[in-house]
Amino acid sequence: EANGTEFKYGERDVMLYNLGIGAKRNDLRYVFEGNDEFQVIPTFGVIPPFDAEMPYNMDDVVPNFSPMMLLHGEQYLEIKKYPIPTSARLISKGKLLEVVDKGNAAVVKNAVTTVNAETGEELFYNEMTVFLRGCGGFEGQKKPADRGASTAANKPPNRMPDVVVEEKTTEEQAALYRLSGDYNPLHVDPAFAKMGGFKQPILHGLCFFGIAGKAVYEKFGKFKNIKVRFAGTVMPGQTLVTEMWKEGNKVIFQTKVKETGKLAIGGAAAELL
Ligand code: HDC
């Protein structure tokens, strides 16, 4: 495990994150620090790990690593404690969980624990999986381990969704979202995106995860964990349609790109508090 590095945030970072995942100017609880219910949307828990020091280099765990070929594959977030502070100092510690060999790709999974620097209390736990194109074939483990909620298949039930939320992203969505901490050039630099095999910069997985998670939060309330698989890419400006099914304590959901009908998020669920 790496030593933790500090992540300090305040109200300004909260508003920037909320706007990055689609908060509107009249959602005062998200965009105005003077509102009585001012808050950060709970998917914010994926942000502090970007400042975590990782105890390994990609080059040491997979062959042919190239940052241009990296895609976000899956994300699992646990929120250990509500309310989430709107300003705090946090410490995140990361570790490598597993490296899976998919033949022409590798799948690398990290775990990051985030605690409050002052109280030591655990606030977030994340598992982040990256899909590394061109990095497989090293005779490694072929299947990811079963990790309960973080790897559940979450197949939508065979009925109409209980709730559907449509949200149009803006052309500037990725340029705005990156200011919350993921500065990967894939989302803003056309030359880099092209080398990664895309016609234009693509939207951050965690941006559309946030948009879908916000929809779940607004329709069903606080959740203790949330898991997604990034099943397809999203271009800034596209419209996202999130379908939700309540199954007991769990909200199973999926997100499609309206313009293409293709799945962007699958295998997803949130367990309600
Ligand atoms: O599903 C394809 C795809 O394009 N998904 C969308 C990816 C995406 O848009 N991600 C978000 C944008 S990238 C981003 O945000 C980067 C960010 O800046 C950095 C994040 C850093 C996080 C911090 C970490 C420290 C694709 C390409 C992923 C897979 O498609 P295919 O190649 O067609 O694969 P397929 O034939 O469907 O499956 C092959 C095997 O791989 C498994 N698999 C598929 N999708 C997966 C995945 N595993 C994990 N995550 C995914 N998303 C399949 O199960 C299959 O395995 P098996 O053969 O064993 O069944």
Coordinates of C-alpha atoms and ligand atoms in Angstrom, one line a residue:
E1 CA 0.0 0.0 0.0
A2 CA 1.2 3.5 -0.8
N3 CA 1.4 6.3 1.7
G4 CA -1.6 8.5 1.5
T5 CA -1.5 12.0 0.0
E6 CA -3.8 14.7 1.0
F7 CA -6.8 15.9 -1.0
K8 CA -8.2 19.1 0.2
Y9 CA -11.5 20.4 -1.1
G10 CA -14.0 23.2 -0.4
E11 CA -17.4 24.6 -1.5
R12 CA -16.0 25.8 -4.8
D13 CA -14.8 22.2 -5.7
V14 CA -18.3 20.9 -4.7
M15 CA -20.0 23.3 -7.1
L16 CA -17.6 22.6 -9.9
Y17 CA -18.1 18.8 -9.5
N18 CA -21.9 19.2 -9.4
L19 CA -21.8 21.3 -12.6
G20 CA -19.5 18.8 -14.2
I21 CA -22.1 16.1 -13.9
G22 CA -25.0 18.2 -15.1
A23 CA -26.3 20.3 -12.2
K24 CA -28.5 23.2 -13.5
R25 CA -28.3 26.8 -12.5
N26 CA -31.6 26.5 -10.6
D27 CA -30.5 23.4 -8.6
L28 CA -29.6 25.7 -5.8
R29 CA -28.6 22.9 -3.4
Y30 CA -25.9 22.0 -5.9
V31 CA -24.7 25.4 -7.3
F32 CA -25.2 27.9 -4.4
E33 CA -23.1 27.7 -1.3
G34 CA -25.7 29.9 0.5
N35 CA -28.5 27.4 0.1
D36 CA -29.8 25.6 3.3
E37 CA -29.4 22.2 1.6
F38 CA -26.1 22.9 -0.1
Q39 CA -24.5 19.5 -0.8
V40 CA -22.2 17.5 -3.0
I41 CA -23.8 14.7 -5.2
P42 CA -22.6 11.4 -3.6
T43 CA -20.8 10.2 -6.7
F44 CA -18.2 12.8 -5.7
G45 CA -16.6 9.9 -3.7
V46 CA -14.8 8.8 -6.9
I47 CA -12.8 12.1 -7.0
P48 CA -10.4 11.9 -4.0
P49 CA -8.7 8.7 -5.3
F50 CA -7.3 10.7 -8.2
D51 CA -4.8 12.1 -5.7
A52 CA -4.0 8.7 -4.2
E53 CA -0.4 7.6 -4.7
M54 CA -0.4 4.1 -6.3
P55 CA 2.2 1.6 -5.1
Y56 CA 3.0 0.3 -8.6
N57 CA 3.5 1.4 -12.2
M58 CA 1.4 0.0 -15.1
D59 CA 4.6 -0.9 -16.9
D60 CA 5.5 -3.3 -14.1
V61 CA 2.2 -5.2 -14.2
V62 CA 1.3 -5.4 -18.0
P63 CA 3.2 -5.6 -21.3
N64 CA 3.0 -2.8 -23.9
F65 CA 1.4 -0.2 -21.6
S66 CA 0.3 3.0 -23.4
P67 CA -1.7 5.8 -21.7
M68 CA -3.6 6.4 -25.1
M69 CA -5.0 2.9 -25.0
L70 CA -6.3 3.1 -21.5
L71 CA -10.1 3.2 -21.0
H72 CA -12.0 3.2 -17.8
G73 CA -13.7 -0.2 -17.5
E74 CA -15.6 -0.3 -14.3
Q75 CA -16.2 1.6 -11.1
Y76 CA -17.4 0.7 -7.7
L77 CA -18.0 3.3 -5.0
E78 CA -19.0 2.8 -1.3
I79 CA -20.1 5.8 0.7
K80 CA -19.2 4.9 4.3
K81 CA -20.8 7.9 6.0
Y82 CA -23.4 10.6 5.3
P83 CA -23.6 13.5 5.2
I84 CA -20.6 14.0 2.9
P85 CA -18.8 17.1 4.0
T86 CA -18.8 20.1 1.6
S87 CA -15.2 20.8 2.6
A88 CA -12.6 18.5 4.2
R89 CA -9.1 17.2 4.1
L90 CA -9.0 13.6 3.0
I91 CA -6.3 10.9 2.7
S92 CA -6.5 8.2 0.1
K93 CA -4.5 5.0 0.0
G94 CA -4.4 2.8 -3.0
K95 CA -3.5 -0.8 -3.7
L96 CA -3.4 -3.2 -6.6
L97 CA -6.2 -5.8 -6.4
E98 CA -5.8 -7.8 -9.6
V99 CA -4.6 -8.0 -13.2
V100 CA -6.7 -10.0 -15.6
D101 CA -5.5 -11.2 -19.0
K102 CA -8.3 -10.8 -21.7
G103 CA -6.1 -11.9 -24.5
N104 CA -5.7 -8.7 -26.5
A105 CA -6.4 -6.5 -23.5
A106 CA -5.5 -6.4 -19.8
V107 CA -8.0 -5.4 -17.0
V108 CA -6.3 -3.9 -14.0
K109 CA -8.2 -3.3 -10.7
N110 CA -7.2 -1.0 -7.9
A111 CA -8.8 -0.4 -4.5
V112 CA -8.6 3.0 -2.8
T113 CA -9.7 3.8 0.8
T114 CA -10.3 7.4 1.6
V115 CA -10.4 8.7 5.2
N116 CA -11.0 12.0 6.8
A117 CA -7.5 13.4 7.6
E118 CA -8.7 15.0 10.9
T119 CA -10.8 12.2 12.4
G120 CA -9.3 9.1 10.6
E121 CA -12.9 8.1 9.9
E122 CA -13.4 6.2 6.6
L123 CA -15.5 8.1 4.1
F124 CA -15.2 6.4 0.7
Y125 CA -14.0 3.1 -0.7
N126 CA -13.5 2.7 -4.4
E127 CA -12.6 -0.1 -6.8
M128 CA -11.5 1.3 -10.2
T129 CA -10.9 -1.0 -13.1
V130 CA -9.1 0.1 -16.3
F131 CA -9.3 -1.7 -19.6
L132 CA -5.9 -1.6 -21.3
R133 CA -6.2 -2.2 -25.0
G134 CA -3.2 -4.1 -26.5
C135 CA -1.8 -5.1 -23.1
G136 CA -3.0 -8.8 -22.9
G137 CA -1.5 -12.1 -23.8
F138 CA 0.8 -12.4 -20.8
E139 CA -0.6 -15.8 -19.6
G140 CA -2.2 -14.2 -16.6
Q141 CA -5.5 -14.9 -14.7
K142 CA -8.4 -15.0 -17.2
K143 CA -11.4 -14.1 -15.0
P144 CA -11.9 -11.4 -12.5
A145 CA -12.5 -12.6 -8.9
D146 CA -16.0 -12.4 -7.4
R147 CA -16.2 -9.4 -5.1
G148 CA -19.8 -9.2 -4.3
A149 CA -21.6 -5.9 -5.0
S150 CA -18.5 -4.6 -6.8
T151 CA -18.6 -7.3 -9.5
A152 CA -22.4 -8.2 -9.5
A153 CA -23.9 -8.7 -13.0
N154 CA -27.0 -6.6 -12.2
K155 CA -29.0 -7.7 -15.1
P156 CA -32.1 -5.5 -15.7
P157 CA -35.4 -7.4 -14.9
N158 CA -37.6 -8.4 -17.8
R159 CA -40.1 -5.5 -17.5
M160 CA -40.4 -1.8 -18.4
P161 CA -38.1 0.4 -16.3
D162 CA -39.8 2.1 -13.2
V163 CA -38.1 5.4 -14.0
V164 CA -36.4 6.9 -17.1
V165 CA -34.3 10.1 -16.9
E166 CA -32.9 11.8 -20.0
E167 CA -30.0 14.2 -19.8
K168 CA -28.3 16.0 -22.6
T169 CA -24.6 16.6 -22.1
T170 CA -23.0 19.7 -23.5
E171 CA -20.2 20.0 -26.1
E172 CA -18.1 21.4 -23.2
Q173 CA -19.0 18.6 -20.7
A174 CA -15.6 16.9 -20.7
A175 CA -13.7 20.2 -20.7
L176 CA -15.6 21.2 -17.6
Y177 CA -15.6 17.8 -15.9
R178 CA -11.8 17.4 -16.1
L179 CA -11.4 20.4 -13.8
S180 CA -12.6 18.1 -10.9
G181 CA -9.3 16.2 -11.1
D182 CA -9.1 13.8 -14.1
Y183 CA -6.8 15.7 -16.5
N184 CA -6.4 12.8 -19.0
P185 CA -5.8 14.4 -22.4
L186 CA -8.0 11.8 -24.0
H187 CA -11.0 13.9 -23.0
V188 CA -9.8 17.3 -24.4
D189 CA -6.9 16.9 -26.9
P190 CA -8.0 15.8 -30.4
A191 CA -4.5 14.6 -31.3
F192 CA -4.3 12.4 -28.2
A193 CA -7.8 11.1 -28.7
K194 CA -6.9 10.2 -32.3
M195 CA -3.8 8.2 -31.2
G196 CA -6.2 6.4 -28.9
G197 CA -8.4 5.5 -31.9
F198 CA -11.1 8.1 -31.5
K199 CA -12.3 10.7 -34.0
Q200 CA -12.7 13.3 -31.2
P201 CA -12.1 13.5 -27.4
I202 CA -14.5 11.2 -25.5
L203 CA -16.4 11.9 -22.3
H204 CA -14.9 10.7 -19.0
G205 CA -16.5 7.5 -17.8
L206 CA -16.8 9.0 -14.4
C207 CA -18.7 12.0 -15.9
F208 CA -21.5 9.9 -17.3
F209 CA -21.3 7.7 -14.2
G210 CA -22.0 10.9 -12.2
I211 CA -24.9 11.9 -14.5
A212 CA -26.5 8.4 -14.1
G213 CA -25.7 8.4 -10.3
K214 CA -27.3 11.8 -9.9
A215 CA -30.5 10.5 -11.6
V216 CA -30.6 7.5 -9.2
Y217 CA -29.9 9.8 -6.2
E218 CA -32.7 12.2 -7.2
K219 CA -35.3 9.5 -7.9
F220 CA -34.5 7.1 -5.0
G221 CA -32.4 8.9 -2.4
K222 CA -29.1 8.2 -0.8
F223 CA -27.2 5.0 -1.7
K224 CA -24.5 3.1 0.2
N225 CA -22.8 1.8 -2.9
I226 CA -22.9 2.1 -6.6
K227 CA -21.3 0.0 -9.4
V228 CA -21.1 0.5 -13.1
R229 CA -19.5 -1.1 -16.2
F230 CA -18.5 1.3 -19.0
A231 CA -20.0 -0.6 -21.9
G232 CA -19.6 2.0 -24.7
T233 CA -18.1 5.5 -25.2
V234 CA -20.0 8.8 -25.1
M235 CA -19.2 11.9 -27.0
P236 CA -19.7 15.3 -25.4
G237 CA -23.0 16.7 -26.6
Q238 CA -24.8 13.4 -26.8
T239 CA -28.0 12.7 -24.8
L240 CA -28.0 10.0 -22.1
V241 CA -31.0 8.0 -21.2
T242 CA -30.8 6.2 -17.8
E243 CA -33.4 3.5 -17.2
M244 CA -33.9 2.4 -13.6
W245 CA -35.6 -0.7 -12.0
K246 CA -36.2 -0.8 -8.2
E247 CA -35.6 -4.4 -7.0
G248 CA -36.0 -4.4 -3.2
N249 CA -33.2 -2.4 -1.7
K250 CA -31.4 -2.2 -5.0
V251 CA -31.8 0.1 -8.0
I252 CA -30.6 -1.7 -11.1
F253 CA -29.9 0.8 -14.0
Q254 CA -28.4 1.2 -17.4
T255 CA -27.6 4.2 -19.6
K256 CA -27.9 4.4 -23.3
V257 CA -26.8 7.1 -25.8
K258 CA -30.1 8.4 -27.3
E259 CA -28.6 9.3 -30.7
T260 CA -27.1 5.8 -31.3
G261 CA -29.2 3.5 -29.1
K262 CA -26.0 2.0 -27.8
L263 CA -25.3 1.1 -24.2
A264 CA -22.9 3.3 -22.3
I265 CA -23.4 1.9 -18.8
G266 CA -24.4 -1.7 -18.1
G267 CA -24.2 -4.1 -15.2
A268 CA -25.0 -1.3 -12.9
A269 CA -26.7 -1.0 -9.6
A270 CA -26.9 1.1 -6.4
E271 CA -27.8 -0.3 -3.0
L272 CA -30.0 2.2 -1.2
L273 CA -29.2 3.3 2.3
Ligands
HDC1 O1 -16.7 -1.9 -23.7 C1 -15.8 -1.3 -24.6 C2 -15.8 0.2 -24.4 O2 -15.5 1.0 -25.3 N1 -16.3 0.7 -23.2 C3 -16.4 2.1 -22.9 C4 -15.1 2.6 -22.3 C5 -15.2 4.0 -21.9 O3 -15.8 4.9 -22.7 N2 -14.7 4.4 -20.7 C6 -14.8 5.8 -20.3 C7 -13.9 6.7 -21.0 S1 -12.2 6.4 -20.7 C8 -11.8 7.3 -19.3 O4 -12.7 7.8 -18.7 C9 -10.4 7.2 -18.8 C10 -10.2 8.1 -17.6 O5 -9.7 9.3 -17.9 C11 -9.1 7.4 -16.7 C12 -9.7 6.6 -15.6 C13 -8.6 6.3 -14.7 C14 -9.1 5.6 -13.4 C15 -8.2 5.5 -12.4 C16 -7.4 4.2 -12.3 C17 -6.3 4.3 -11.4 C18 -14.4 -1.9 -24.3 C19 -13.3 -1.3 -25.3 C20 -13.9 -1.5 -22.8 C21 -14.4 -3.4 -24.4 O6 -15.0 -3.7 -25.6 P1 -14.4 -5.0 -26.5 O7 -13.0 -4.9 -26.7 O8 -15.4 -5.2 -27.6 O9 -14.6 -6.2 -25.4 P2 -15.7 -7.3 -25.3 O10 -15.6 -8.2 -26.5 O11 -17.0 -6.7 -25.0 O12 -15.2 -8.1 -24.0 C22 -13.9 -8.6 -23.9 C23 -13.6 -9.1 -22.5 O13 -13.4 -7.9 -21.7 C24 -14.4 -7.8 -20.7 N3 -14.9 -6.4 -20.6 C25 -15.6 -5.8 -21.6 N4 -15.8 -4.6 -21.2 C26 -15.3 -4.4 -20.0 C27 -14.6 -5.6 -19.6 N5 -14.0 -5.7 -18.5 C28 -14.0 -4.6 -17.7 N6 -14.5 -3.5 -18.0 C29 -15.2 -3.3 -19.2 N7 -15.8 -2.1 -19.5 C30 -15.6 -8.8 -21.1 O14 -16.2 -9.3 -20.0 C31 -14.8 -9.8 -21.9 O15 -14.3 -10.8 -21.0 P3 -14.6 -12.3 -21.2 O16 -14.1 -12.6 -22.6 O17 -13.9 -13.0 -20.1 O18 -16.1 -12.4 -21.1

